[in-house]
Tab-separated table of C-alpha atoms in Angstrom:
chain	number	residue	atom	x	y	z
A	1	MET	CA	0.000	0.000	0.000
A	2	PRO	CA	2.226	2.883	-1.180
A	3	LEU	CA	1.646	6.421	0.013
A	4	SER	CA	-0.381	7.399	-3.044
A	5	GLU	CA	-2.833	4.511	-3.130
A	6	THR	CA	-5.505	5.328	-0.528
A	7	PRO	CA	-8.030	8.012	-1.599
A	8	HIS	CA	-8.164	11.437	0.036
A	9	PRO	CA	-11.461	11.518	1.935
A	10	ASP	CA	-13.145	14.910	1.845
A	11	GLY	CA	-15.804	14.041	4.403
A	12	PRO	CA	-15.708	11.917	7.560
A	13	ALA	CA	-13.440	8.889	7.448
A	14	VAL	CA	-12.733	5.828	9.553
A	15	ILE	CA	-9.376	4.100	9.802
A	16	ARG	CA	-9.603	0.647	11.339
A	17	SER	CA	-6.813	-1.566	12.599
A	18	ARG	CA	-6.385	-4.503	14.925
A	19	ARG	CA	-3.266	-2.739	16.196
A	20	VAL	CA	-3.728	0.943	17.054
A	21	VAL	CA	-1.014	2.482	19.259
A	22	LEU	CA	-2.837	4.750	21.710
A	23	PRO	CA	-1.435	6.692	24.682
A	24	ASP	CA	-2.509	3.926	27.050
A	25	GLY	CA	-1.233	1.057	24.912
A	26	GLU	CA	-1.938	-0.915	21.771
A	27	ARG	CA	-5.369	-2.333	20.994
A	28	PRO	CA	-7.861	-2.926	18.135
A	29	ALA	CA	-9.831	0.236	17.346
A	30	ASP	CA	-11.689	2.362	14.839
A	31	VAL	CA	-10.518	5.967	14.506
A	32	LEU	CA	-13.078	8.481	13.238
A	33	ILE	CA	-11.696	11.549	11.475
A	34	GLN	CA	-13.687	14.692	10.793
A	35	GLY	CA	-12.386	18.060	9.644
A	36	GLY	CA	-8.784	16.947	9.843
A	37	ARG	CA	-8.979	15.964	13.505
A	38	ILE	CA	-9.635	12.784	15.445
A	39	GLU	CA	-13.269	12.927	16.532
A	40	GLN	CA	-13.726	9.498	18.129
A	41	ILE	CA	-11.820	6.352	19.027
A	42	ALA	CA	-14.213	3.406	19.138
A	43	ALA	CA	-14.208	-0.360	19.460
A	44	HIS	CA	-12.827	-2.215	16.467
A	45	GLY	CA	-15.528	-2.751	13.860
A	46	SER	CA	-18.113	-0.586	15.611
A	47	LEU	CA	-18.106	2.399	13.246
A	48	LEU	CA	-20.055	1.528	10.097
A	49	ALA	CA	-18.972	3.055	6.812
A	50	GLY	CA	-22.235	4.748	5.823
A	51	ASP	CA	-21.213	8.084	4.353
A	52	ARG	CA	-17.718	7.696	5.765
A	53	HIS	CA	-14.691	6.574	3.808
A	54	LEU	CA	-13.448	3.368	5.506
A	55	THR	CA	-9.833	2.193	5.413
A	56	ASP	CA	-9.368	-1.211	7.033
A	57	LEU	CA	-5.676	-1.844	7.723
A	58	GLY	CA	-6.152	-5.356	9.051
A	59	ASP	CA	-3.070	-6.202	11.125
A	60	THR	CA	-1.030	-3.267	9.844
A	61	VAL	CA	-0.250	-1.012	12.812
A	62	LEU	CA	-1.711	2.484	13.073
A	63	LEU	CA	0.727	4.920	14.699
A	64	PRO	CA	0.543	8.643	15.348
A	65	GLY	CA	2.672	10.634	12.923
A	66	LEU	CA	6.187	11.229	14.179
A	67	VAL	CA	7.334	14.670	15.298
A	68	ASP	CA	10.932	15.471	14.333
A	69	THR	CA	12.151	18.582	16.108
A	70	HIS	CA	15.708	18.462	14.740
A	71	VAL	CA	15.888	18.845	10.957
A	72	HIS	CA	18.270	20.987	8.899
A	73	VAL	CA	16.397	21.938	5.735
A	74	ASN	CA	19.084	24.477	4.636
A	75	GLU	CA	16.807	26.470	2.322
A	76	PRO	CA	17.135	29.301	1.297
A	77	GLY	CA	20.806	29.682	0.533
A	78	ARG	CA	22.019	26.090	0.519
A	79	THR	CA	19.158	24.384	-1.296
A	80	GLU	CA	21.663	22.198	-3.121
A	81	TRP	CA	22.224	20.540	0.274
A	82	GLU	CA	18.523	20.114	1.067
A	83	GLY	CA	15.265	21.979	0.478
A	84	PHE	CA	11.754	22.113	1.875
A	85	ALA	CA	10.253	20.001	-0.910
A	86	THR	CA	12.800	17.187	-0.727
A	87	ALA	CA	13.103	17.162	3.060
A	88	THR	CA	9.365	17.100	3.724
A	89	ARG	CA	8.760	14.404	1.097
A	90	ALA	CA	11.387	12.303	2.850
A	91	ALA	CA	9.698	13.030	6.167
A	92	ALA	CA	6.275	11.919	4.921
A	93	ALA	CA	7.714	8.763	3.377
A	94	GLY	CA	9.287	7.973	6.751
A	95	GLY	CA	6.126	8.535	8.792
A	96	VAL	CA	7.124	11.996	10.042
A	97	THR	CA	4.204	14.431	9.890
A	98	THR	CA	5.683	17.401	11.763
A	99	VAL	CA	9.143	18.894	11.195
A	100	ILE	CA	10.744	21.746	13.131
A	101	ASP	CA	13.497	23.304	11.032
A	102	MET	CA	16.853	24.333	12.498
A	103	PRO	CA	17.942	27.981	12.151
A	104	LEU	CA	21.318	27.459	10.519
A	105	ASN	CA	22.844	26.305	7.226
A	106	SER	CA	20.305	28.493	5.452
A	107	VAL	CA	21.277	31.952	4.246
A	108	PRO	CA	20.095	34.052	5.958
A	109	PRO	CA	19.928	32.100	9.211
A	110	THR	CA	16.834	32.388	11.401
A	111	THR	CA	18.424	34.848	13.822
A	112	THR	CA	16.165	37.816	13.006
A	113	VAL	CA	12.519	38.244	12.114
A	114	ASP	CA	13.630	39.069	8.567
A	115	GLY	CA	15.452	35.735	8.433
A	116	LEU	CA	12.351	33.951	9.692
A	117	ASP	CA	10.218	35.711	7.095
A	118	ALA	CA	12.636	34.599	4.367
A	119	LYS	CA	12.280	30.998	5.538
A	120	ARG	CA	8.507	31.164	5.657
A	121	LYS	CA	8.222	32.745	2.240
A	122	THR	CA	10.546	30.171	0.687
A	123	ALA	CA	8.685	27.271	2.286
A	124	GLU	CA	5.243	28.356	1.072
A	125	GLY	CA	3.627	25.655	-1.054
A	126	GLN	CA	6.590	23.290	-0.663
A	127	ALA	CA	5.807	21.316	2.497
A	128	TRP	CA	4.392	17.777	2.382
A	129	VAL	CA	4.131	17.806	6.201
A	130	ASP	CA	3.450	20.447	8.847
A	131	LEU	CA	6.437	22.702	9.379
A	132	GLY	CA	7.676	24.934	12.184
A	133	PHE	CA	10.883	26.854	12.846
A	134	TRP	CA	13.502	27.295	15.531
A	135	GLY	CA	15.214	30.632	16.024
A	136	GLY	CA	18.909	31.091	16.641
A	137	ALA	CA	20.747	32.770	19.537
A	138	ILE	CA	24.156	33.975	18.405
A	139	PRO	CA	26.560	36.673	19.623
A	140	GLY	CA	24.963	40.095	19.375
A	141	ASN	CA	21.343	39.152	18.659
A	142	THR	CA	19.882	39.129	22.180
A	143	GLY	CA	17.596	41.976	21.152
A	144	ASP	CA	16.162	39.841	18.348
A	145	LEU	CA	15.043	36.999	20.608
A	146	GLU	CA	11.805	38.486	21.927
A	147	PRO	CA	10.582	39.587	18.457
A	148	LEU	CA	11.350	36.126	17.082
A	149	HIS	CA	9.576	34.497	20.028
A	150	THR	CA	6.545	36.710	19.458
A	151	ALA	CA	6.644	35.717	15.766
A	152	GLY	CA	6.188	32.073	16.751
A	153	VAL	CA	9.550	30.271	16.723
A	154	PHE	CA	9.655	27.261	19.037
A	155	GLY	CA	12.814	28.319	20.869
A	156	PHE	CA	16.421	29.241	20.217
A	157	LYS	CA	19.430	27.197	19.217
A	158	SER	CA	22.986	28.045	20.212
A	159	PHE	CA	26.318	26.354	19.640
A	160	LEU	CA	28.948	26.253	22.360
A	161	ALA	CA	31.569	25.294	19.738
A	162	PRO	CA	31.962	26.435	16.114
A	163	SER	CA	28.932	25.447	14.042
A	164	GLY	CA	30.744	24.899	10.753
A	165	VAL	CA	29.155	27.888	8.979
A	166	ASP	CA	30.356	31.460	9.374
A	167	GLU	CA	26.912	33.074	9.476
A	168	PHE	CA	26.005	31.190	12.681
A	169	PRO	CA	28.876	31.763	15.152
A	170	HIS	CA	29.067	29.981	18.478
A	171	VAL	CA	28.434	31.736	21.785
A	172	GLU	CA	31.170	32.483	24.290
A	173	GLN	CA	30.283	32.389	27.990
A	174	ALA	CA	29.203	36.053	28.158
A	175	ASP	CA	26.948	35.533	25.115
A	176	LEU	CA	25.477	32.402	26.700
A	177	GLU	CA	24.744	34.227	29.955
A	178	SER	CA	22.981	37.013	28.070
A	179	ALA	CA	20.994	34.690	25.819
A	180	LEU	CA	19.834	32.386	28.618
A	181	ALA	CA	18.869	35.289	30.866
A	182	GLU	CA	16.768	36.774	28.065
A	183	GLN	CA	15.172	33.429	27.222
A	184	ALA	CA	14.320	32.904	30.891
A	185	ARG	CA	12.703	36.352	30.917
A	186	ILE	CA	10.521	35.716	27.873
A	187	GLY	CA	9.773	32.059	28.698
A	188	ALA	CA	11.606	30.581	25.712
A	189	LEU	CA	13.285	27.199	25.365
A	190	ALA	CA	17.056	27.174	24.764
A	191	ILE	CA	18.325	24.238	22.696
A	192	ILE	CA	22.078	23.757	22.783
A	193	HIS	CA	24.767	22.022	20.763
A	194	ALA	CA	27.011	21.157	23.693
A	195	GLU	CA	30.662	20.566	22.829
A	196	ASP	CA	33.427	22.551	24.508
A	197	PRO	CA	35.771	24.379	22.100
A	198	ALA	CA	38.757	24.307	24.471
A	199	VAL	CA	38.535	20.529	24.796
A	200	LEU	CA	38.185	20.164	21.042
A	201	GLU	CA	41.210	22.375	20.429
A	202	ALA	CA	43.302	20.316	22.855
A	203	ALA	CA	42.262	16.978	21.356
A	204	PRO	CA	44.515	15.283	18.767
A	205	GLN	CA	43.664	16.439	15.253
A	206	GLN	CA	44.834	13.769	12.841
A	207	PRO	CA	43.455	14.061	9.294
A	208	GLY	CA	42.860	10.967	7.215
A	209	VAL	CA	40.548	8.082	6.486
A	210	HIS	CA	40.647	6.339	9.880
A	211	TYR	CA	37.467	6.813	11.867
A	212	ARG	CA	39.300	6.179	15.142
A	213	ASP	CA	41.337	9.352	14.537
A	214	PHE	CA	38.211	11.425	13.989
A	215	LEU	CA	36.617	9.935	17.115
A	216	ALA	CA	39.679	10.913	19.157
A	217	SER	CA	39.289	14.489	17.923
A	218	ARG	CA	35.776	14.790	19.463
A	219	PRO	CA	36.185	13.091	22.886
A	220	ASP	CA	33.515	12.499	25.504
A	221	ASP	CA	35.104	15.259	27.586
A	222	ALA	CA	34.041	17.820	24.993
A	223	GLU	CA	30.402	16.983	25.731
A	224	THR	CA	30.717	16.669	29.489
A	225	ALA	CA	32.618	19.961	29.873
A	226	ALA	CA	30.092	21.820	27.729
A	227	VAL	CA	27.084	20.298	29.482
A	228	ALA	CA	28.527	21.076	32.916
A	229	ARG	CA	29.062	24.720	31.930
A	230	LEU	CA	25.601	24.977	30.398
A	231	LEU	CA	23.886	23.473	33.434
A	232	ASP	CA	25.687	25.870	35.751
A	233	THR	CA	24.561	28.799	33.598
A	234	ALA	CA	20.996	27.501	33.429
A	235	ARG	CA	20.951	27.101	37.211
A	236	ARG	CA	21.975	30.743	37.693
A	237	THR	CA	19.715	32.252	35.018
A	238	GLY	CA	16.659	30.047	35.572
A	239	ALA	CA	16.481	29.204	31.855
A	240	ARG	CA	14.833	26.081	30.515
A	241	VAL	CA	17.456	24.238	28.450
A	242	HIS	CA	17.480	21.239	26.150
A	243	ILE	CA	20.644	19.330	25.215
A	244	LEU	CA	20.699	18.419	21.542
A	245	HIS	CA	21.963	15.149	20.031
A	246	VAL	CA	23.578	13.581	23.102
A	247	SER	CA	26.136	11.104	21.816
A	248	SER	CA	28.105	10.438	25.005
A	249	ALA	CA	26.579	8.545	27.903
A	250	ALA	CA	29.114	10.309	30.139
A	251	VAL	CA	26.795	13.343	30.306
A	252	LEU	CA	23.949	11.371	31.873
A	253	PRO	CA	25.113	11.664	35.526
A	254	LEU	CA	25.410	15.435	35.054
A	255	LEU	CA	21.834	15.613	33.828
A	256	ARG	CA	20.557	13.500	36.716
A	257	ARG	CA	22.235	15.706	39.319
A	258	ALA	CA	21.013	18.884	37.670
A	259	ARG	CA	17.413	17.666	37.564
A	260	ALA	CA	17.643	16.681	41.225
A	261	ASP	CA	18.806	20.253	41.918
A	262	GLY	CA	15.777	21.693	40.107
A	263	VAL	CA	17.434	22.722	36.853
A	264	ARG	CA	14.915	22.627	34.014
A	265	VAL	CA	16.812	20.449	31.554
A	266	THR	CA	15.796	17.867	28.972
A	267	ALA	CA	17.874	15.976	26.439
A	268	GLU	CA	17.521	14.106	23.181
A	269	THR	CA	19.505	11.514	21.290
A	270	CYS	CA	19.376	10.370	17.678
A	271	PRO	CA	18.880	7.175	15.662
A	272	HIS	CA	22.503	7.090	14.519
A	273	TYR	CA	23.790	7.053	18.098
A	274	LEU	CA	21.366	4.247	18.993
A	275	THR	CA	21.788	2.062	15.909
A	276	LEU	CA	25.364	2.571	14.698
A	277	ALA	CA	28.708	2.067	16.474
A	278	ALA	CA	32.267	3.268	15.959
A	279	GLU	CA	33.555	-0.277	15.581
A	280	GLU	CA	31.563	-0.776	12.382
A	281	VAL	CA	32.401	2.507	10.594
A	282	PRO	CA	34.551	1.676	7.544
A	283	ASP	CA	37.666	3.732	6.974
A	284	GLY	CA	36.965	6.540	4.547
A	285	ASP	CA	33.169	6.225	4.731
A	286	THR	CA	32.430	9.817	5.650
A	287	ALA	CA	28.668	9.285	5.344
A	288	PHE	CA	29.051	8.304	9.027
A	289	LYS	CA	30.630	11.603	10.091
A	290	CYS	CA	28.624	13.766	12.480
A	291	CYS	CA	29.383	16.052	15.400
A	292	PRO	CA	29.302	14.930	18.129
A	293	PRO	CA	30.418	11.572	16.752
A	294	ILE	CA	29.045	8.052	16.736
A	295	ARG	CA	30.776	6.349	19.674
A	296	ASP	CA	31.440	2.729	20.627
A	297	GLU	CA	29.095	-0.186	21.329
A	298	SER	CA	29.275	0.065	25.117
A	299	ASN	CA	28.318	3.733	24.916
A	300	ARG	CA	25.422	2.816	22.630
A	301	ASP	CA	24.179	0.294	25.200
A	302	ALA	CA	24.321	2.959	27.913
A	303	LEU	CA	22.270	5.343	25.765
A	304	TRP	CA	19.639	2.631	25.295
A	305	ALA	CA	19.511	2.033	29.050
A	306	ALA	CA	18.975	5.764	29.626
A	307	LEU	CA	16.297	5.894	26.940
A	308	ALA	CA	14.452	2.976	28.526
A	309	ALA	CA	14.672	4.727	31.901
A	310	GLY	CA	13.046	7.882	30.541
A	311	GLU	CA	16.155	10.067	30.660
A	312	PHE	CA	15.697	11.317	27.088
A	313	ILE	CA	12.560	13.213	26.137
A	314	ALA	CA	12.984	12.514	22.429
A	315	VAL	CA	14.698	10.577	19.676
A	316	VAL	CA	15.005	12.855	16.639
A	317	SER	CA	16.937	12.680	13.401
A	318	ASP	CA	19.372	15.624	13.386
A	319	HIS	CA	18.984	15.271	9.617
A	320	SER	CA	21.930	17.374	8.397
A	321	PRO	CA	22.705	16.525	4.776
A	322	SER	CA	25.071	18.106	2.304
A	323	THR	CA	26.211	17.501	-1.240
A	324	PRO	CA	28.355	14.396	-1.873
A	325	ASP	CA	31.396	16.509	-2.715
A	326	LEU	CA	31.318	18.160	0.737
A	327	LYS	CA	31.176	14.729	2.336
A	328	LEU	CA	34.372	13.828	0.401
A	329	LEU	CA	32.923	10.405	-0.342
A	330	LYS	CA	35.304	8.097	-2.136
A	331	GLU	CA	32.628	6.845	-4.530
A	332	TYR	CA	32.277	10.433	-5.734
A	333	GLY	CA	36.020	10.923	-6.141
A	334	GLY	CA	36.583	12.362	-2.673
A	335	SER	CA	39.439	11.690	-0.294
A	336	GLY	CA	37.434	10.034	2.493
A	337	ASP	CA	39.160	12.360	4.968
A	338	PHE	CA	37.035	12.442	8.118
A	339	ALA	CA	38.693	15.616	9.406
A	340	ALA	CA	37.843	17.641	6.293
A	341	ALA	CA	34.412	16.188	5.390
A	342	TRP	CA	31.139	17.917	6.285
A	343	GLY	CA	29.731	16.502	9.515
A	344	GLY	CA	26.092	15.513	9.258
A	345	ILE	CA	23.908	12.407	8.979
A	346	ALA	CA	21.145	12.161	6.355
A	347	SER	CA	18.431	9.868	7.723
A	348	LEU	CA	15.101	11.697	7.949
A	349	GLN	CA	13.210	9.018	6.006
A	350	LEU	CA	14.841	6.142	7.903
A	351	GLY	CA	14.582	7.059	11.570
A	352	LEU	CA	11.462	5.007	12.317
A	353	PRO	CA	12.607	1.720	10.752
A	354	ALA	CA	16.152	2.177	12.050
A	355	ILE	CA	14.962	2.655	15.625
A	356	TRP	CA	12.316	-0.069	15.360
A	357	THR	CA	14.872	-2.576	14.023
A	358	GLU	CA	17.083	-2.064	17.058
A	359	ALA	CA	14.293	-1.471	19.597
A	360	ARG	CA	12.559	-4.751	18.756
A	361	ARG	CA	15.850	-6.600	19.065
A	362	ARG	CA	16.233	-5.145	22.546
A	363	GLY	CA	12.697	-6.071	23.617
A	364	HIS	CA	10.975	-2.702	23.271
A	365	SER	CA	7.472	-2.157	21.913
A	366	LEU	CA	5.994	0.163	19.323
A	367	SER	CA	4.408	2.064	22.203
A	368	ASP	CA	7.943	2.815	23.385
A	369	VAL	CA	8.935	4.021	19.930
A	370	VAL	CA	5.877	6.285	19.760
A	371	ARG	CA	6.741	7.771	23.149
A	372	TRP	CA	10.307	8.507	22.024
A	373	MET	CA	9.620	9.737	18.492
A	374	SER	CA	6.131	11.261	18.610
A	375	ALA	CA	4.752	12.089	22.064
A	376	GLY	CA	8.088	13.148	23.521
A	377	PRO	CA	9.132	15.581	20.782
A	378	ALA	CA	5.589	17.013	20.688
A	379	SER	CA	5.814	17.650	24.428
A	380	LEU	CA	9.227	19.293	24.060
A	381	VAL	CA	7.882	21.995	21.747
A	382	GLY	CA	4.442	22.429	23.307
A	383	LEU	CA	2.424	20.559	20.687
A	384	THR	CA	0.808	18.062	23.053
A	385	GLY	CA	-2.929	18.290	22.447
A	386	THR	CA	-2.395	18.794	18.728
A	387	LYS	CA	0.348	16.368	17.684
A	388	GLY	CA	2.122	13.317	19.028
A	389	ALA	CA	-0.726	10.922	19.882
A	390	ILE	CA	-3.810	9.207	18.524
A	391	ALA	CA	-6.198	11.055	20.805
A	392	VAL	CA	-9.559	12.776	20.436
A	393	GLY	CA	-9.065	16.386	19.388
A	394	ASN	CA	-5.587	15.892	17.967
A	395	ASP	CA	-4.735	16.416	14.329
A	396	ALA	CA	-5.340	13.198	12.379
A	397	ASP	CA	-1.635	12.745	11.634
A	398	LEU	CA	-1.342	8.992	11.254
A	399	VAL	CA	0.921	6.284	9.874
A	400	ALA	CA	0.149	2.778	8.619
A	401	PHE	CA	3.240	0.814	9.629
A	402	ASP	CA	4.177	-2.774	8.830
A	403	PRO	CA	6.449	-3.779	11.720
A	404	ASP	CA	7.616	-6.928	9.935
A	405	GLY	CA	8.299	-5.411	6.535
A	406	GLU	CA	11.968	-5.669	5.609
A	407	PHE	CA	13.770	-3.615	3.017
A	408	ALA	CA	17.318	-2.933	1.922
A	409	VAL	CA	18.183	0.762	1.991
A	410	GLN	CA	18.989	2.172	-1.421
A	411	ALA	CA	20.266	5.709	-0.996
A	412	ALA	CA	19.284	6.772	-4.501
A	413	ALA	CA	15.660	5.769	-3.833
A	414	LEU	CA	15.288	8.042	-0.789
A	415	HIS	CA	13.506	11.365	-1.134
A	416	HIS	CA	16.065	13.669	0.466
A	417	ARG	CA	18.022	15.678	-2.089
A	418	ASN	CA	21.412	13.931	-2.139
A	419	PRO	CA	21.854	10.134	-2.250
A	420	VAL	CA	24.038	9.892	0.857
A	421	THR	CA	23.269	8.005	4.069
A	422	PRO	CA	25.247	5.720	6.394
A	423	TYR	CA	22.346	3.259	6.234
A	424	ALA	CA	22.925	2.505	2.534
A	425	GLY	CA	22.942	-1.240	1.961
A	426	ARG	CA	21.553	-2.093	5.396
A	427	THR	CA	18.449	-4.200	5.824
A	428	LEU	CA	15.930	-2.525	8.130
A	429	THR	CA	12.695	-3.854	9.573
A	430	GLY	CA	9.527	-1.783	9.550
A	431	ALA	CA	7.927	-0.231	6.498
A	432	VAL	CA	5.736	2.869	6.289
A	433	ARG	CA	2.760	2.002	4.068
A	434	THR	CA	0.651	5.183	4.259
A	435	THR	CA	0.996	8.567	5.919
A	436	TRP	CA	-2.011	10.783	6.673
A	437	LEU	CA	-1.673	14.492	7.473
A	438	ARG	CA	-4.782	15.921	9.127
A	439	GLY	CA	-6.789	13.008	7.724
A	440	ARG	CA	-5.558	13.253	4.142
A	441	VAL	CA	-3.199	10.765	2.566
A	442	VAL	CA	0.136	12.337	1.733
A	443	ASP	CA	0.960	11.584	-1.884
A	444	VAL	CA	4.652	12.379	-2.283
A	445	GLU	CA	4.180	12.471	-6.062
A	446	GLY	CA	1.177	14.807	-5.812
A	447	GLU	CA	0.557	18.270	-4.435
A	448	PRO	CA	1.832	19.309	-1.005
A	449	PHE	CA	-0.648	20.562	1.586
A	450	GLY	CA	1.496	20.872	4.709
A	451	ARG	CA	0.935	23.926	6.871
A	452	GLN	CA	3.334	26.211	8.667
A	453	ILE	CA	2.809	26.014	12.428
A	454	THR	CA	3.931	28.296	15.241
A	455	ARG	CA	4.490	28.097	18.961
A	456	SER	CA	1.161	28.531	20.709
């Protein structure tokens, strides 16, 4: 049942499945949709078709659409890396129905209201899923934060180490103090790339094709030092902070102590940190390069233990693609030099099957996956009650998911702009069969009807 096969119901519709993942668990149910929202959840088989369009999924699982709060779309300015059309098609094909776009890698970045307006104008008519925006907190733009917040961004991203692009500089300690104090004042969420530049500068910098050398250049200490400094600043300013893409389990004790002390801190991790390991990265395969890096198997196990214990609010993609030449991929004539290659993982379409493949192996359920990849991210950005669950009153953002469907990843067949992903050639379990956005089937070959959303 490909994404384009089920009709678009204009009136009321019922989706029926013997396996519907609801907030209180999985059970057979009928889901009634009216006006783009979920109007009723009833016993399986109890809602007759009548004037309603009926889709009976049988044993195919019905999930809420995923919410991905960490996506680099890069448009305008670097559309050759990724754009709204390609990124949101990939999202829909992967069961993601809400994307929150990061404020950097586009030109201009989303650090002013003018930058936000440029994003919104560019995205008009291009989104296959619902789309929101983060703002950016950089040196010198503290005065822009309140206007951006009023304009509806979901919070503000800062880097504690160089971001990789000149138009989005990292914050020094004085900048961080100022930004967090202002965000505490206006009630905004601060989301932070936490690596410490002094630790990175002191680490061995050995260029070349060996992944172990790149890993040594981004040690665990870079994350722990940055997180410790951030938590101390958050404690003093009263800001609510969120740690992006945690790759090192060494930060977890810091987060536990801070929460016990009353610091308002959450954290996320990503599919690549939970499903890949340093030991399996081939030399020269820079599709695996990201910052912070993919670490070893024992670290991966510790991240899974923390996830199971509820220490991460979300699992999100950190989809950060670029052109193959910037990745220096050998198959495109590049050097395979990890030190010089662009750092970013392209996986927006693959997050659900990648996580499900590993989660099932570790004994987790689809309800767990929904909590990590839908309900949790929705809660992070204040979309609970609209997104993130199959619940009465929520948008009818839904996914028909075959948990046993296996497929081999072919990078060229994915919808994101450039055919690069570390999952190429891997066999994953779990196939998205249909995605609904506000009750309408998303046809990735048809016309987009995603909406731009704002912080409420």
